[in-house]
Amino acid sequence: PEAAAPARSAAGSPPQFPGLRQEKSLDSVPCWLCKMCGCSYLRVSPQIDLLPTSGGEGMTREFLQEIVNILMNYICKSYQRNSKVLDFHHPHQLKEGLEGFSLDLPEKPDTLEQILVDCRDTLKYGVNTGHPRFFNQLFAGLDVMGVAGEWLTSIANTNMFTYEMSPVFTLMEEVLLKKMHSIVRWSDDEGDGIFSPGGTMSNLYSMLVARYYFYPEVKTRGMGALPHLALFTSEHSHYSVKKSAAVLGLGIDNVFIVKCDERGKMIPEELEASILAAEEKNMVPFYVNATAGTTLYGAFDPLHAIADICQRHTLWMHVDVGASWGGGLLLSDRHRMKLQGIERAWSVTWNPHKMMGVPLQCSAILIKKKGLLQKCNELGAPYLFQKDKCYDVSYDTGDKSIQCGRHVDVFKLWLMWKAKGTEGFGAQVNKCLGNAKYLYDLLQRRKDFELVVKNKPEHSNVCFWYIPPSLRGMPPGTDRDKRLHQVAPQIKGRLMEKGSVLIGYQPTRTKVNFFRCVFANPATQPEDIDFLLEEIALLGHDL
Amino acid sequence: PEAAAPARSAAGSPPQFPGLRQEKSLDSVPCWLCKMCGCSYLRVSPQIDLLPTSGGEGMTREFLQEIVNILMNYICKSYQRNSKVLDFHHPHQLKEGLEGFSLDLPEKPDTLEQILVDCRDTLKYGVNTGHPRFFNQLFAGLDVMGVAGEWLTSIANTNMFTYEMSPVFTLMEEVLLKKMHSIVRWSDDEGDGIFSPGGTMSNLYSMLVARYYFYPEVKTRGMGALPHLALFTSEHSHYSVKKSAAVLGLGIDNVFIVKCDERGKMIPEELEASILAAEEKNMVPFYVNATAGTTLYGAFDPLHAIADICQRHTLWMHVDVGASWGGGLLLSDRHRMKLQGIERAWSVTWNPHKMMGVPLQCSAILIKKKGLLQKCNELGAPYLFQKDKCYDVSYDTGDKSIQCGRHVDVFKLWLMWKAKGTEGFGAQVNKCLGNAKYLYDLLQRRKDFELVVKNKPEHSNVCFWYIPPSLRGMPPGTDRDKRLHQVAPQIKGRLMEKGSVLIGYQPTRTKVNFFRCVFANPATQPEDIDFLLEEIALLGHDL
């Protein structure tokens, strides 16, 4: 047979995998598919040598080992400070097929060598979220134990609908939820919940269950049978509250946006006023979302004060520590007092994939009242949830979900908990908040930066402006604001181009574009924070 | 230091990992956390030796290699017919901590050796969904290329909200969606969509977007501003249609269940009659779900006839080839005619994680009309979707989603497509449907089995009863039904106990419990199908 074309490569010279070359004549290979279907596909496929082809075990091991070698090198490189956080290219550049990296989907199979090259290129042009200088999102880091958990999960390749399909993972979910209930400090006879695909979905669950709690007829008869409902969240809360209201048919105009103080905390008196305003419009308040660790400032709403108001008006109190990101702090003896009052919540969203460093995705919705989630969502599909099975079918928890099949998101968290212990998670959180304090102290001392919130950060968010020399003498006002508004986007563009640091920026209703630095990667050290400020000053000096 | 306690093990004798033993004195190890927080956690943690600890690279590689060795052995064993499909234990048995396998979450870290043992035990007590004799669900198999894709995805550890965070994956999603549009045969100027966490969520998207299309005010004002809406689906459709109606506040009573013929196909005249009945009740029909590949019989609704009716009444036509499972057939030249008319759909749910064998989870919702998905769901959160970024922000596709962060589900599909080509997927589908034909032929010849549907299967589902000798002479009627109803659950229980085969059963409104065999694993061979029937007969003979 002719030699295969050399693999295209964008990530340096093509790798050498002599073992993977298809030296043998393809015609002589038994095709495991052709026995039935008569097709000739596998005669030209690289998968001809892989399992489930008979005798494919050796090549399968060799191929996966090559993949693992690529991944291990990436993991180790992630932690090297001299490596780039990203190697940015514009959409049109990547689509044009940089150095042979083609995204097109073929009719005929590519070779195994090409597949390996494609994997290296995919990583090369991506963002290294494990890098100690990646400060862009509310997640960061690459936990080795979490990675091991994900790898195992993917080969277990199953769904969470029934005990039959996921005996071990079903029990791990139960164990994890119970642990989380106890950390929230609900009593032993309280606490239900489920893992969901992300914080927004968890917040949606809370609203769905709250609506069902007050109006169970909504499940059968729809919103048409209900009064005009109103819900409440702060101006600094996560946008998923509005998104969920839109999806559930509640309408975003019926979400009352409650004012915050200058630190981003909901003002309880404003909440009470909003509730009364809604009632005056003949609306029926039913749900309040309190945020613990806002996306922008990392602020904590005053939970006890909000709980008092909810109690007075008989409203569902949800605490979002997830789509926002206070969850991890519950594991820190030093910081959990910031969430005082969370035990009074009727539901809690908690995202272990944020502050706890679990690989994406891992989010839980906790519901205080047992059984409500099941009643709200169950339909009892007979092909999954047979009642005459040979085991205790109360462990078939899938009908609690609004999904059918649910991805297994619990194992990686379980494994990390085994490996770190509760103490380990607490130490990571302390480390990240220590980093925030370090940055805050630095910024207070520097003349070329300005803090957005003067108070010491409660969480690991620190928001600031860089003031280039050209703006330093300018008086406050529209002119200065207009120019300052452009500084952060321009520096961000240069940082992306250079690939040395990644940090986010945004404006608010009353403030021009500022940087938001967040710490979620325990690998980040003070030297990285020093570097961040120096790099911003270096790239923004001429603006 | 004292020697660590030997690792608990349920999966045979403890593995030997001499390299992982912590021989050095813990006090002499620099703690990467203590510099900031003063905690002593890492002095007792197994992670002390792993990255990001300085110098942890060697141990990280060694540990992950041990994990990979466990996983590779599992993968290879998956395909061995003499291995068990499952090693069943009841919930209370697993919770008691079988042979030292403890699910409890510790305060202090476990050792790395214990972690490895826990991983082996987790796999040991799980279900081997890649086994050639796993016929239980609408997914099966363990695709080596898909596994490679998942492993890479987990170390890339990012979200799909912005191009900035996922440049390569964002473009891969675009490429995949375009390919899927062209396979559905929408024109070049049509076609939008997004990957979602499962078929149920994709179906929910279709209903959400349909509601928004007819009543855009629902986003702001909620369902209260809308007329009394009605929607339509067949009695054999997936339960996600009802679930979505409950979530969206439409109400499951407003879902009209349209009758099917004896093969499980929606009867178009019944659909038209239901629409008229709804209108007579002053309800407003807006949405029809047609199913292509039902969960039970694998039946295909008559799409052209349904499209005609939708056109006449101006209703949104959704085709569910996902939560159900016809999607893969579009890739087979031999079978795609069964989906004729799909090009007339306004939206399509397609789950590559079913018939195409992509590891869980991978589902797409395709929307014909461009821009609708974005308008329906966008909220423009300023901390993610800044308009003043340095690149073309039309690639920030995250606001199309009802989630905030979305797990990267596209890479594994993209990689498999590269490795198999469109042809390869087609061949797999042909193989699975060939297996169904083989089973159907076998059942027709055997006296101890009875087909539920007499016609040749359209998909890879084959439904049947096993008739034990004690029932063979009995006349049809209540007595026989009552006894036959118990046969499948009892055999299933014995199969689970033995672990040789896994197959599902269920009743319908008019039929007692029967087995449903589905083929989704291309590793399954005729010998496995012979084995299935022999095993059922062997274990059910005395009933």
PDB file of C-alpha atoms in Angstrom, chain A residues 32-33 36-37 41 46-47 52 57 61 63 65 72-74 76 79 89-91 94-95 102-110 122 125 127 129 134 136-137 139 141 145 151 154-158 161 163-165 167-168 171-172 174-176 197 200-201 211 219-223 238-239 243 246-249 251-254 334 359-361 377 379 381-383 386 388 390 395 399 401-405 407 411 414 418-424 427 431 434 489 492 505-506 513 522-523 525, chain B residues 32-33 36-37 41 46-47 52 57 61 63 65 72-74 76 79 89-91 94-95 102-110 122 125 127 129 134 136-137 139 141 145 151-152 154-158 161 163-165 167-168 171-172 174-176 197 200-201 211 219-223 238-239 243 246-249 251-254 334 359-361 377 379 381-383 386 388 390 395 399 401-405 407 411 414 418-424 427 431 434 489 492 505-506 513 522-523 525:
ATOM      1  CA  TRP A  32     -15.821  -6.462  12.189  1.00  0.00           C
ATOM      2  CA  LEU A  33     -18.590  -4.514  10.530  1.00  0.00           C
ATOM      3  CA  MET A  36     -23.272  -7.806   8.682  1.00  0.00           C
ATOM      4  CA  CYS A  37     -23.536  -4.770   6.503  1.00  0.00           C
ATOM      5  CA  TYR A  41     -15.773   1.609   5.376  1.00  0.00           C
ATOM      6  CA  PRO A  46      -7.905   4.348  11.046  1.00  0.00           C
ATOM      7  CA  GLN A  47     -10.224   2.661  13.498  1.00  0.00           C
ATOM      8  CA  PRO A  52     -13.747  -3.305  19.049  1.00  0.00           C
ATOM      9  CA  GLU A  57      -6.272  -4.133  22.026  1.00  0.00           C
ATOM     10  CA  ARG A  61      -3.521   0.984  24.241  1.00  0.00           C
ATOM     11  CA  PHE A  63      -3.157   5.179  20.688  1.00  0.00           C
ATOM     12  CA  GLN A  65      -1.153   6.271  25.538  1.00  0.00           C
ATOM     13  CA  MET A  72       0.266  15.071  30.453  1.00  0.00           C
ATOM     14  CA  ASN A  73       2.622  17.438  28.699  1.00  0.00           C
ATOM     15  CA  TYR A  74      -0.168  19.999  28.546  1.00  0.00           C
ATOM     16  CA  CYS A  76       2.677  20.040  33.250  1.00  0.00           C
ATOM     17  CA  TYR A  79       1.773  25.267  35.621  1.00  0.00           C
ATOM     18  CA  HIS A  89      -6.061  33.992  16.854  1.00  0.00           C
ATOM     19  CA  HIS A  90      -9.095  35.646  15.359  1.00  0.00           C
ATOM     20  CA  PRO A  91     -12.019  33.513  14.179  1.00  0.00           C
ATOM     21  CA  LEU A  94      -8.571  29.710  12.732  1.00  0.00           C
ATOM     22  CA  LYS A  95     -11.235  29.029  10.111  1.00  0.00           C
ATOM     23  CA  SER A 102      -8.480  22.064   9.432  1.00  0.00           C
ATOM     24  CA  LEU A 103     -11.801  22.126  11.264  1.00  0.00           C
ATOM     25  CA  ASP A 104     -13.711  20.586   8.351  1.00  0.00           C
ATOM     26  CA  LEU A 105     -15.531  17.301   8.799  1.00  0.00           C
ATOM     27  CA  PRO A 106     -14.526  14.679   6.249  1.00  0.00           C
ATOM     28  CA  GLU A 107     -16.547  12.037   4.442  1.00  0.00           C
ATOM     29  CA  LYS A 108     -13.648   9.581   4.718  1.00  0.00           C
ATOM     30  CA  PRO A 109     -11.677   8.875   7.891  1.00  0.00           C
ATOM     31  CA  ASP A 110      -8.447  10.673   8.727  1.00  0.00           C
ATOM     32  CA  THR A 122      -6.794  21.952  19.598  1.00  0.00           C
ATOM     33  CA  TYR A 125      -5.070  27.332  20.124  1.00  0.00           C
ATOM     34  CA  VAL A 127      -7.007  28.949  26.526  1.00  0.00           C
ATOM     35  CA  THR A 129      -7.408  27.951  32.217  1.00  0.00           C
ATOM     36  CA  PHE A 134      -5.485  33.104  34.290  1.00  0.00           C
ATOM     37  CA  ASN A 136     -10.567  35.795  33.675  1.00  0.00           C
ATOM     38  CA  GLN A 137     -13.463  33.744  35.021  1.00  0.00           C
ATOM     39  CA  PHE A 139     -13.242  29.159  37.673  1.00  0.00           C
ATOM     40  CA  GLY A 141      -6.929  25.827  37.848  1.00  0.00           C
ATOM     41  CA  MET A 145      -7.463  14.641  41.097  1.00  0.00           C
ATOM     42  CA  TRP A 151     -11.244  10.539  32.877  1.00  0.00           C
ATOM     43  CA  SER A 154     -15.904   9.266  30.644  1.00  0.00           C
ATOM     44  CA  ILE A 155     -15.060   5.588  30.361  1.00  0.00           C
ATOM     45  CA  ALA A 156     -17.835   4.624  32.772  1.00  0.00           C
ATOM     46  CA  ASN A 157     -20.035   6.376  30.159  1.00  0.00           C
ATOM     47  CA  THR A 158     -23.373   6.212  31.876  1.00  0.00           C
ATOM     48  CA  PHE A 161     -31.379   8.265  35.717  1.00  0.00           C
ATOM     49  CA  TYR A 163     -29.726   3.027  40.262  1.00  0.00           C
ATOM     50  CA  GLU A 164     -29.643   0.187  37.767  1.00  0.00           C
ATOM     51  CA  MET A 165     -27.520   2.259  35.408  1.00  0.00           C
ATOM     52  CA  PRO A 167     -25.377   2.280  41.301  1.00  0.00           C
ATOM     53  CA  VAL A 168     -22.152   3.779  42.591  1.00  0.00           C
ATOM     54  CA  LEU A 171     -24.957   6.680  46.045  1.00  0.00           C
ATOM     55  CA  MET A 172     -22.090   9.144  45.680  1.00  0.00           C
ATOM     56  CA  GLU A 174     -26.563  10.990  47.918  1.00  0.00           C
ATOM     57  CA  VAL A 175     -23.437  11.116  50.074  1.00  0.00           C
ATOM     58  CA  LEU A 176     -22.336  14.426  48.553  1.00  0.00           C
ATOM     59  CA  PRO A 197     -25.677  21.197  34.393  1.00  0.00           C
ATOM     60  CA  THR A 200     -27.994  28.781  35.954  1.00  0.00           C
ATOM     61  CA  MET A 201     -29.882  25.505  35.749  1.00  0.00           C
ATOM     62  CA  ARG A 211     -43.510  27.954  42.037  1.00  0.00           C
ATOM     63  CA  LYS A 219     -47.527  21.456  36.624  1.00  0.00           C
ATOM     64  CA  THR A 220     -50.742  20.308  35.003  1.00  0.00           C
ATOM     65  CA  ARG A 221     -52.567  23.530  34.189  1.00  0.00           C
ATOM     66  CA  GLY A 222     -49.713  25.912  33.407  1.00  0.00           C
ATOM     67  CA  MET A 223     -49.165  29.533  34.349  1.00  0.00           C
ATOM     68  CA  HIS A 238     -26.371  36.760  38.472  1.00  0.00           C
ATOM     69  CA  TYR A 239     -28.293  37.162  35.213  1.00  0.00           C
ATOM     70  CA  LYS A 243     -32.994  34.005  32.362  1.00  0.00           C
ATOM     71  CA  ALA A 246     -37.955  34.025  31.007  1.00  0.00           C
ATOM     72  CA  VAL A 247     -37.714  30.259  30.499  1.00  0.00           C
ATOM     73  CA  LEU A 248     -40.325  29.405  33.129  1.00  0.00           C
ATOM     74  CA  GLY A 249     -42.795  31.829  31.579  1.00  0.00           C
ATOM     75  CA  GLY A 251     -41.395  37.058  32.465  1.00  0.00           C
ATOM     76  CA  ILE A 252     -38.356  39.202  33.188  1.00  0.00           C
ATOM     77  CA  ASP A 253     -40.478  42.313  33.735  1.00  0.00           C
ATOM     78  CA  ASN A 254     -41.852  40.566  36.807  1.00  0.00           C
ATOM     79  CA  ARG A 334     -12.087  31.388  58.542  1.00  0.00           C
ATOM     80  CA  PRO A 359     -13.384  20.528  36.607  1.00  0.00           C
ATOM     81  CA  LEU A 360     -16.352  21.919  34.690  1.00  0.00           C
ATOM     82  CA  GLN A 361     -19.205  21.096  35.128  1.00  0.00           C
ATOM     83  CA  ASN A 377     -40.727  16.926  38.205  1.00  0.00           C
ATOM     84  CA  LEU A 379     -43.607  11.819  35.254  1.00  0.00           C
ATOM     85  CA  ALA A 381     -41.848   7.105  32.349  1.00  0.00           C
ATOM     86  CA  PRO A 382     -42.516   3.360  32.333  1.00  0.00           C
ATOM     87  CA  TYR A 383     -39.451   2.410  30.307  1.00  0.00           C
ATOM     88  CA  GLN A 386     -40.566   0.552  36.603  1.00  0.00           C
ATOM     89  CA  ASP A 388     -41.464  -3.865  39.896  1.00  0.00           C
ATOM     90  CA  CYS A 390     -35.618  -6.255  41.886  1.00  0.00           C
ATOM     91  CA  TYR A 395     -32.816   5.023  44.551  1.00  0.00           C
ATOM     92  CA  ASP A 399     -37.283  11.587  37.821  1.00  0.00           C
ATOM     93  CA  SER A 401     -34.581  15.952  37.257  1.00  0.00           C
ATOM     94  CA  ILE A 402     -35.934  18.102  34.443  1.00  0.00           C
ATOM     95  CA  GLN A 403     -33.494  16.228  32.227  1.00  0.00           C
ATOM     96  CA  CYS A 404     -33.829  12.606  31.233  1.00  0.00           C
ATOM     97  CA  GLY A 405     -30.237  11.396  31.080  1.00  0.00           C
ATOM     98  CA  HIS A 407     -24.208  13.499  32.939  1.00  0.00           C
ATOM     99  CA  PHE A 411     -17.510  11.389  40.732  1.00  0.00           C
ATOM    100  CA  TRP A 414     -16.251  12.799  45.330  1.00  0.00           C
ATOM    101  CA  LYS A 418     -11.426  11.910  49.283  1.00  0.00           C
ATOM    102  CA  ALA A 419      -8.053  13.240  48.246  1.00  0.00           C
ATOM    103  CA  LYS A 420      -8.202  16.639  49.950  1.00  0.00           C
ATOM    104  CA  GLY A 421     -10.637  16.121  52.775  1.00  0.00           C
ATOM    105  CA  THR A 422     -12.915  18.942  53.820  1.00  0.00           C
ATOM    106  CA  GLU A 423      -9.837  20.601  55.294  1.00  0.00           C
ATOM    107  CA  GLY A 424      -8.090  20.633  51.961  1.00  0.00           C
ATOM    108  CA  ALA A 427      -7.186  25.550  52.734  1.00  0.00           C
ATOM    109  CA  LYS A 431      -5.291  30.616  49.845  1.00  0.00           C
ATOM    110  CA  GLY A 434      -5.341  35.473  50.841  1.00  0.00           C
ATOM    111  CA  PRO A 489     -10.537  47.005  26.644  1.00  0.00           C
ATOM    112  CA  LYS A 492      -7.119  43.489  27.507  1.00  0.00           C
ATOM    113  CA  TYR A 505     -13.227  43.801  32.528  1.00  0.00           C
ATOM    114  CA  GLN A 506     -16.715  45.291  32.402  1.00  0.00           C
ATOM    115  CA  ASN A 513     -14.928  49.807  32.237  1.00  0.00           C
ATOM    116  CA  PRO A 522      -4.566  27.731  44.307  1.00  0.00           C
ATOM    117  CA  ALA A 523      -1.462  27.634  42.096  1.00  0.00           C
ATOM    118  CA  GLN A 525       1.294  32.962  44.020  1.00  0.00           C
TER     119      GLN A 525
ATOM    120  CA  TRP B  32       2.892  25.738  48.481  1.00  0.00           C
ATOM    121  CA  LEU B  33      -0.166  26.872  50.419  1.00  0.00           C
ATOM    122  CA  MET B  36       0.010  32.505  52.468  1.00  0.00           C
ATOM    123  CA  CYS B  37      -2.436  30.894  54.782  1.00  0.00           C
ATOM    124  CA  TYR B  41      -3.255  20.831  55.575  1.00  0.00           C
ATOM    125  CA  PRO B  46      -1.437  13.113  49.365  1.00  0.00           C
ATOM    126  CA  GLN B  47      -1.574  16.097  47.059  1.00  0.00           C
ATOM    127  CA  PRO B  52       0.899  22.574  41.527  1.00  0.00           C
ATOM    128  CA  GLU B  57       5.585  17.014  37.985  1.00  0.00           C
ATOM    129  CA  ARG B  61       2.779  11.937  35.775  1.00  0.00           C
ATOM    130  CA  PHE B  63      -0.201   9.102  39.444  1.00  0.00           C
ATOM    131  CA  GLN B  65      -0.313   7.036  34.508  1.00  0.00           C
ATOM    132  CA  MET B  72      -7.117   1.037  29.845  1.00  0.00           C
ATOM    133  CA  ASN B  73      -7.590  -2.310  31.516  1.00  0.00           C
ATOM    134  CA  TYR B  74     -11.243  -1.491  31.973  1.00  0.00           C
ATOM    135  CA  CYS B  76     -10.028  -3.662  27.071  1.00  0.00           C
ATOM    136  CA  TYR B  79     -14.989  -5.798  24.990  1.00  0.00           C
ATOM    137  CA  HIS B  89     -25.166  -5.051  44.625  1.00  0.00           C
ATOM    138  CA  HIS B  90     -28.127  -3.568  46.408  1.00  0.00           C
ATOM    139  CA  PRO B  91     -27.947   0.006  47.714  1.00  0.00           C
ATOM    140  CA  LEU B  94     -22.763  -0.701  48.740  1.00  0.00           C
ATOM    141  CA  LYS B  95     -23.529   1.761  51.512  1.00  0.00           C
ATOM    142  CA  SER B 102     -16.199   3.453  51.729  1.00  0.00           C
ATOM    143  CA  LEU B 103     -18.277   6.213  50.149  1.00  0.00           C
ATOM    144  CA  ASP B 104     -17.879   8.534  53.127  1.00  0.00           C
ATOM    145  CA  LEU B 105     -16.265  11.921  52.680  1.00  0.00           C
ATOM    146  CA  PRO B 106     -13.351  12.494  55.052  1.00  0.00           C
ATOM    147  CA  GLU B 107     -12.206  15.569  56.907  1.00  0.00           C
ATOM    148  CA  LYS B 108      -8.566  14.613  56.311  1.00  0.00           C
ATOM    149  CA  PRO B 109      -7.094  13.507  52.977  1.00  0.00           C
ATOM    150  CA  ASP B 110      -6.808   9.871  51.974  1.00  0.00           C
ATOM    151  CA  THR B 122     -15.934   2.508  41.467  1.00  0.00           C
ATOM    152  CA  TYR B 125     -19.412  -1.950  41.024  1.00  0.00           C
ATOM    153  CA  VAL B 127     -22.310  -1.040  34.858  1.00  0.00           C
ATOM    154  CA  THR B 129     -22.134   0.064  29.176  1.00  0.00           C
ATOM    155  CA  PHE B 134     -25.431  -4.354  27.178  1.00  0.00           C
ATOM    156  CA  ASN B 136     -30.448  -1.730  28.283  1.00  0.00           C
ATOM    157  CA  GLN B 137     -30.524   1.848  27.048  1.00  0.00           C
ATOM    158  CA  PHE B 139     -26.849   4.388  24.219  1.00  0.00           C
ATOM    159  CA  GLY B 141     -20.540   1.113  23.442  1.00  0.00           C
ATOM    160  CA  MET B 145     -11.927   8.072  19.804  1.00  0.00           C
ATOM    161  CA  TRP B 151     -10.092  13.175  28.104  1.00  0.00           C
ATOM    162  CA  LEU B 152      -8.810  16.145  26.170  1.00  0.00           C
ATOM    163  CA  SER B 154     -11.519  17.642  30.627  1.00  0.00           C
ATOM    164  CA  ILE B 155      -7.999  19.037  30.705  1.00  0.00           C
ATOM    165  CA  ALA B 156      -8.965  21.961  28.471  1.00  0.00           C
ATOM    166  CA  ASN B 157     -11.452  22.675  31.314  1.00  0.00           C
ATOM    167  CA  THR B 158     -13.348  25.585  29.839  1.00  0.00           C
ATOM    168  CA  PHE B 161     -19.847  31.144  26.688  1.00  0.00           C
ATOM    169  CA  TYR B 163     -14.958  32.946  21.831  1.00  0.00           C
ATOM    170  CA  GLU B 164     -12.384  34.403  24.199  1.00  0.00           C
ATOM    171  CA  MET B 165     -12.708  31.377  26.478  1.00  0.00           C
ATOM    172  CA  PRO B 167     -11.943  29.842  20.445  1.00  0.00           C
ATOM    173  CA  VAL B 168     -11.445  26.384  18.981  1.00  0.00           C
ATOM    174  CA  LEU B 171     -15.678  27.175  15.869  1.00  0.00           C
ATOM    175  CA  MET B 172     -16.041  23.407  16.106  1.00  0.00           C
ATOM    176  CA  GLU B 174     -20.254  26.103  14.274  1.00  0.00           C
ATOM    177  CA  VAL B 175     -18.745  23.549  11.904  1.00  0.00           C
ATOM    178  CA  LEU B 176     -20.728  20.691  13.446  1.00  0.00           C
ATOM    179  CA  PRO B 197     -27.111  19.021  28.085  1.00  0.00           C
ATOM    180  CA  THR B 200     -34.765  16.653  26.990  1.00  0.00           C
ATOM    181  CA  MET B 201     -33.130  20.056  27.201  1.00  0.00           C
ATOM    182  CA  ARG B 211     -43.358  30.075  22.035  1.00  0.00           C
ATOM    183  CA  LYS B 219     -39.892  36.885  27.469  1.00  0.00           C
ATOM    184  CA  THR B 220     -40.674  40.115  29.281  1.00  0.00           C
ATOM    185  CA  ARG B 221     -44.289  39.744  30.360  1.00  0.00           C
ATOM    186  CA  GLY B 222     -44.562  36.007  31.014  1.00  0.00           C
ATOM    187  CA  MET B 223     -47.288  33.522  30.177  1.00  0.00           C
ATOM    188  CA  HIS B 238     -40.573  10.840  24.657  1.00  0.00           C
ATOM    189  CA  TYR B 239     -41.750  12.066  28.065  1.00  0.00           C
ATOM    190  CA  LYS B 243     -41.614  17.617  31.130  1.00  0.00           C
ATOM    191  CA  ALA B 246     -44.359  21.628  32.859  1.00  0.00           C
ATOM    192  CA  VAL B 247     -41.097  23.565  33.193  1.00  0.00           C
ATOM    193  CA  LEU B 248     -42.066  26.298  30.738  1.00  0.00           C
ATOM    194  CA  GLY B 249     -45.340  26.886  32.548  1.00  0.00           C
ATOM    195  CA  GLY B 251     -48.881  22.758  31.779  1.00  0.00           C
ATOM    196  CA  ILE B 252     -48.984  19.078  30.899  1.00  0.00           C
ATOM    197  CA  ASP B 253     -52.778  19.076  30.643  1.00  0.00           C
ATOM    198  CA  ASN B 254     -52.349  21.311  27.620  1.00  0.00           C
ATOM    199  CA  ARG B 334     -29.558   2.962   3.420  1.00  0.00           C
ATOM    200  CA  PRO B 359     -19.769   9.393  24.943  1.00  0.00           C
ATOM    201  CA  LEU B 360     -22.451  10.944  27.147  1.00  0.00           C
ATOM    202  CA  GLN B 361     -23.410  13.791  26.867  1.00  0.00           C
ATOM    203  CA  ASN B 377     -32.445  33.942  25.228  1.00  0.00           C
ATOM    204  CA  LEU B 379     -29.683  39.121  28.183  1.00  0.00           C
ATOM    205  CA  ALA B 381     -24.615  40.287  30.787  1.00  0.00           C
ATOM    206  CA  PRO B 382     -21.913  42.954  30.702  1.00  0.00           C
ATOM    207  CA  TYR B 383     -19.256  40.903  32.465  1.00  0.00           C
ATOM    208  CA  GLN B 386     -18.785  43.118  26.206  1.00  0.00           C
ATOM    209  CA  ASP B 388     -15.934  46.519  22.839  1.00  0.00           C
ATOM    210  CA  CYS B 390     -10.790  43.148  20.324  1.00  0.00           C
ATOM    211  CA  TYR B 395     -18.654  34.512  17.867  1.00  0.00           C
ATOM    212  CA  ASP B 399     -26.076  34.170  25.162  1.00  0.00           C
ATOM    213  CA  SER B 401     -28.093  29.431  25.685  1.00  0.00           C
ATOM    214  CA  ILE B 402     -30.401  29.215  28.665  1.00  0.00           C
ATOM    215  CA  GLN B 403     -27.320  28.182  30.633  1.00  0.00           C
ATOM    216  CA  CYS B 404     -24.475  30.507  31.506  1.00  0.00           C
ATOM    217  CA  GLY B 405     -21.436  28.236  31.322  1.00  0.00           C
ATOM    218  CA  HIS B 407     -19.865  22.153  29.126  1.00  0.00           C
ATOM    219  CA  PHE B 411     -14.923  18.156  20.773  1.00  0.00           C
ATOM    220  CA  TRP B 414     -15.712  16.508  16.150  1.00  0.00           C
ATOM    221  CA  LYS B 418     -12.539  13.217  11.824  1.00  0.00           C
ATOM    222  CA  ALA B 419     -11.637   9.636  12.654  1.00  0.00           C
ATOM    223  CA  LYS B 420     -14.627   7.885  11.087  1.00  0.00           C
ATOM    224  CA  GLY B 421     -15.781  10.279   8.438  1.00  0.00           C
ATOM    225  CA  THR B 422     -19.478  10.581   7.685  1.00  0.00           C
ATOM    226  CA  GLU B 423     -19.212   7.162   6.064  1.00  0.00           C
ATOM    227  CA  GLY B 424     -17.988   5.573   9.241  1.00  0.00           C
ATOM    228  CA  ALA B 427     -21.586   2.057   8.606  1.00  0.00           C
ATOM    229  CA  LYS B 431     -24.437  -2.500  11.536  1.00  0.00           C
ATOM    230  CA  GLY B 434     -28.525  -5.199  10.758  1.00  0.00           C
ATOM    231  CA  PRO B 489     -39.106  -8.414  35.723  1.00  0.00           C
ATOM    232  CA  LYS B 492     -34.343  -9.180  34.462  1.00  0.00           C
ATOM    233  CA  TYR B 505     -38.446  -4.155  29.938  1.00  0.00           C
ATOM    234  CA  GLN B 506     -41.638  -2.147  30.378  1.00  0.00           C
ATOM    235  CA  ASN B 513     -44.311  -6.214  30.587  1.00  0.00           C
ATOM    236  CA  PRO B 522     -21.246  -1.678  16.911  1.00  0.00           C
ATOM    237  CA  ALA B 523     -19.248  -4.252  18.882  1.00  0.00           C
ATOM    238  CA  GLN B 525     -22.203  -9.485  16.955  1.00  0.00           C
TER     239      GLN B 525
END
